[in-house]
Tab-separated table of C-alpha atoms in Angstrom:
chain	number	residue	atom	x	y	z
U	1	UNK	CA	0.000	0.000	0.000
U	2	UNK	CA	1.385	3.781	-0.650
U	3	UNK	CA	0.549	7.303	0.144
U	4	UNK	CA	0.339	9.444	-2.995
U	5	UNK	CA	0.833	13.134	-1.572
U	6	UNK	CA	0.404	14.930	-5.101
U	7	UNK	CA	-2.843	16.966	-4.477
U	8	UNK	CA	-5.593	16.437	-6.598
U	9	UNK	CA	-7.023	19.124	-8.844
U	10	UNK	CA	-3.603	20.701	-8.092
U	11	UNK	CA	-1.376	20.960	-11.479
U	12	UNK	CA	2.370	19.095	-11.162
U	13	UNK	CA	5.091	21.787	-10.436
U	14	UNK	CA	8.431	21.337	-10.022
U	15	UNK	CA	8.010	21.039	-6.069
U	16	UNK	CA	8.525	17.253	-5.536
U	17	UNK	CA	5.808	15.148	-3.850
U	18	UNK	CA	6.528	11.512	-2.607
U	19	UNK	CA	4.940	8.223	-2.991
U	20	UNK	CA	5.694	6.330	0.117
U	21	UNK	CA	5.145	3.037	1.717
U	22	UNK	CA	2.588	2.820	4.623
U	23	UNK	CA	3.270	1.411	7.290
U	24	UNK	CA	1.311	-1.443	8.936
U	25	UNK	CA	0.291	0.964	11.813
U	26	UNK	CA	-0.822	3.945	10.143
U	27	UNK	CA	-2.884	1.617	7.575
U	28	UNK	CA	-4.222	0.019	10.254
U	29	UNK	CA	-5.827	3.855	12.467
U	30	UNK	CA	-6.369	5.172	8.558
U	31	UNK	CA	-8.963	2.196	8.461
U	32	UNK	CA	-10.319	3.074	11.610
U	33	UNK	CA	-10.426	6.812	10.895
U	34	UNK	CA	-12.483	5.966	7.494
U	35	UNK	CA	-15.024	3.575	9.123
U	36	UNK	CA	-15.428	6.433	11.949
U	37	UNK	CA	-15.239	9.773	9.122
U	38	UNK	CA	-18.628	11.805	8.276
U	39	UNK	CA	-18.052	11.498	4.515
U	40	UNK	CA	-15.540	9.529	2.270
U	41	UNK	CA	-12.525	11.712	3.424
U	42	UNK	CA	-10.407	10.625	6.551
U	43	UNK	CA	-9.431	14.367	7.431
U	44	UNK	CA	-12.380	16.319	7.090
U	45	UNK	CA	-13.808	19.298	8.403
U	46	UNK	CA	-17.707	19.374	8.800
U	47	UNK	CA	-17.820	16.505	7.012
U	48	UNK	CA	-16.384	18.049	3.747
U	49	UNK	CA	-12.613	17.977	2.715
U	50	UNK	CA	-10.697	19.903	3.822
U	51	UNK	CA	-10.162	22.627	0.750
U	52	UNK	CA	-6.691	23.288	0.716
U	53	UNK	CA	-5.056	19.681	1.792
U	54	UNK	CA	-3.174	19.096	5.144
U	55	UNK	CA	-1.797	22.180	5.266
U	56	UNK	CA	-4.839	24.157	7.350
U	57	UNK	CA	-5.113	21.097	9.561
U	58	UNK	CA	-1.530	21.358	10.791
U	59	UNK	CA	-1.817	24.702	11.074
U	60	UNK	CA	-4.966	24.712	13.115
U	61	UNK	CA	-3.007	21.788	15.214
U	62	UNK	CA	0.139	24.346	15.705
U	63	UNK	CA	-2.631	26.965	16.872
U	64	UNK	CA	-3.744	24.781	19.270
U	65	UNK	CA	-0.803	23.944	21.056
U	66	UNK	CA	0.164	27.666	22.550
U	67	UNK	CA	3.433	27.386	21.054
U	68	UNK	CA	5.180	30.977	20.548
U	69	UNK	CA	6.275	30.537	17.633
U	70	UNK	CA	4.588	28.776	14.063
U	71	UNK	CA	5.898	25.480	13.279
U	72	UNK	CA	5.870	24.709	9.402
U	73	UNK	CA	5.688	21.248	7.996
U	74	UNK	CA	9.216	22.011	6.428
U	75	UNK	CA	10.443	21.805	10.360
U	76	UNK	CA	9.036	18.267	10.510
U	77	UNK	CA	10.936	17.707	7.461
U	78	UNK	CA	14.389	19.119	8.479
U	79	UNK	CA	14.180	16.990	12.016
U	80	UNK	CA	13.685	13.549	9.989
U	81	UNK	CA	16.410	14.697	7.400
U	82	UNK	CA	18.215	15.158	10.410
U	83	UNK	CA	17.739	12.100	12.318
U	84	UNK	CA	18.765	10.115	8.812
U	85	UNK	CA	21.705	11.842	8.645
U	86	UNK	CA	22.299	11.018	12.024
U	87	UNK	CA	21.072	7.212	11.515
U	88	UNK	CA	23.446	7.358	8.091
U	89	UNK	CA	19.975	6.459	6.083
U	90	UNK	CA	21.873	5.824	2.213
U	91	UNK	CA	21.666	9.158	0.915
U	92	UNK	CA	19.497	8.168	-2.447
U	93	UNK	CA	16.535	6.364	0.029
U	94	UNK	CA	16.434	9.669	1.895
U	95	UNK	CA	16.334	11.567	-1.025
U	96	UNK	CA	13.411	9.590	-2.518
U	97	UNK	CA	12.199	9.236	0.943
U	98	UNK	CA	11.780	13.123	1.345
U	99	UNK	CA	11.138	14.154	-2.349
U	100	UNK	CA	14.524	15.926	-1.907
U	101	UNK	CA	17.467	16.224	-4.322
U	102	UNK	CA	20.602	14.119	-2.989
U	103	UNK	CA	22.463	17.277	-3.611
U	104	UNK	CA	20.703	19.455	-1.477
U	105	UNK	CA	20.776	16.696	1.584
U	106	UNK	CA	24.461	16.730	0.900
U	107	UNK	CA	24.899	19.964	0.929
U	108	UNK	CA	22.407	20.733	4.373
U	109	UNK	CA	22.516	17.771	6.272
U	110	UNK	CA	25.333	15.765	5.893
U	111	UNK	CA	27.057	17.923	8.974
U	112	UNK	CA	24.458	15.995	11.076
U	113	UNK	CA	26.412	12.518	10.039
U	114	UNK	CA	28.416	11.515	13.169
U	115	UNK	CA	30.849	9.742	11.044
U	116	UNK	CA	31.294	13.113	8.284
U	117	UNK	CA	35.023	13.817	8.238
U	118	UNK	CA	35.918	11.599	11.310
U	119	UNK	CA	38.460	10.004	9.341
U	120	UNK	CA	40.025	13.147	8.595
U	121	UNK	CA	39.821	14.129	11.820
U	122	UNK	CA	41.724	10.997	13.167
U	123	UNK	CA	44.542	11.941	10.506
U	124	UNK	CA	45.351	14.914	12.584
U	125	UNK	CA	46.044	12.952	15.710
U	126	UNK	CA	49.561	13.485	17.339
């Protein structure tokens, strides 16, 4: 099973959207949330779709929360570049993973590698 995050009626820019696998988990509460939803769309607002994607529902979630400051979903997506980097996820399935040129990942992220330039840095050791 996949999640297809191109937006329908939307035209195909250049921004990237993935197709992902689902995982066993989420398929399983997605199943729940359909057989539980007002209409034939899981996230829903009045029992209509919600007009302009996921976007409005994670910003009425960020709302909610208090915070000071207004999380973007691009934050979400720089913390799991991050943690790949940091879990040395091969650079290719994070790229395809993220809908994110290898380049750019190599050029933002790979500082969060543990092991980037530790050999070099043992070749300075007296």
């Amino acid at each position: 099973m996949l999640i297809d995050f191109p937006e329908q009626d939307k035209p195909i820019t250049s921004k990237r959207r993935s197709v992902l696998p689902i995982t066993k988990t989420l398929r399983r509460d997605m199943d729940v949330a359909q057989a539980n939803a007002l209409g034939p769309n899981v996230v829903h607002w009045h029992g209509k779709a919600v007009p302009t994607g996921l976007r409005w529902s994670f910003s009425k979630a960020c709302q909610r929360t208090g915070l000071s400051w207004k999380p973007t979903p691009h934050h979400l997506k720089h913390s799991v570049v991050s943690w790949f980097a940091m879990d040395r996820v091969p650079i290719y399935q994070a790229a395809d993973w993220l809908a994110t040129e290898p380049a750019t990942l190599r050029r933002v992220y790979r500082k969060f590698d543990p092991t980037y330039l530790g050999s070099i840095a043992d070749d300075f050791e007296l």
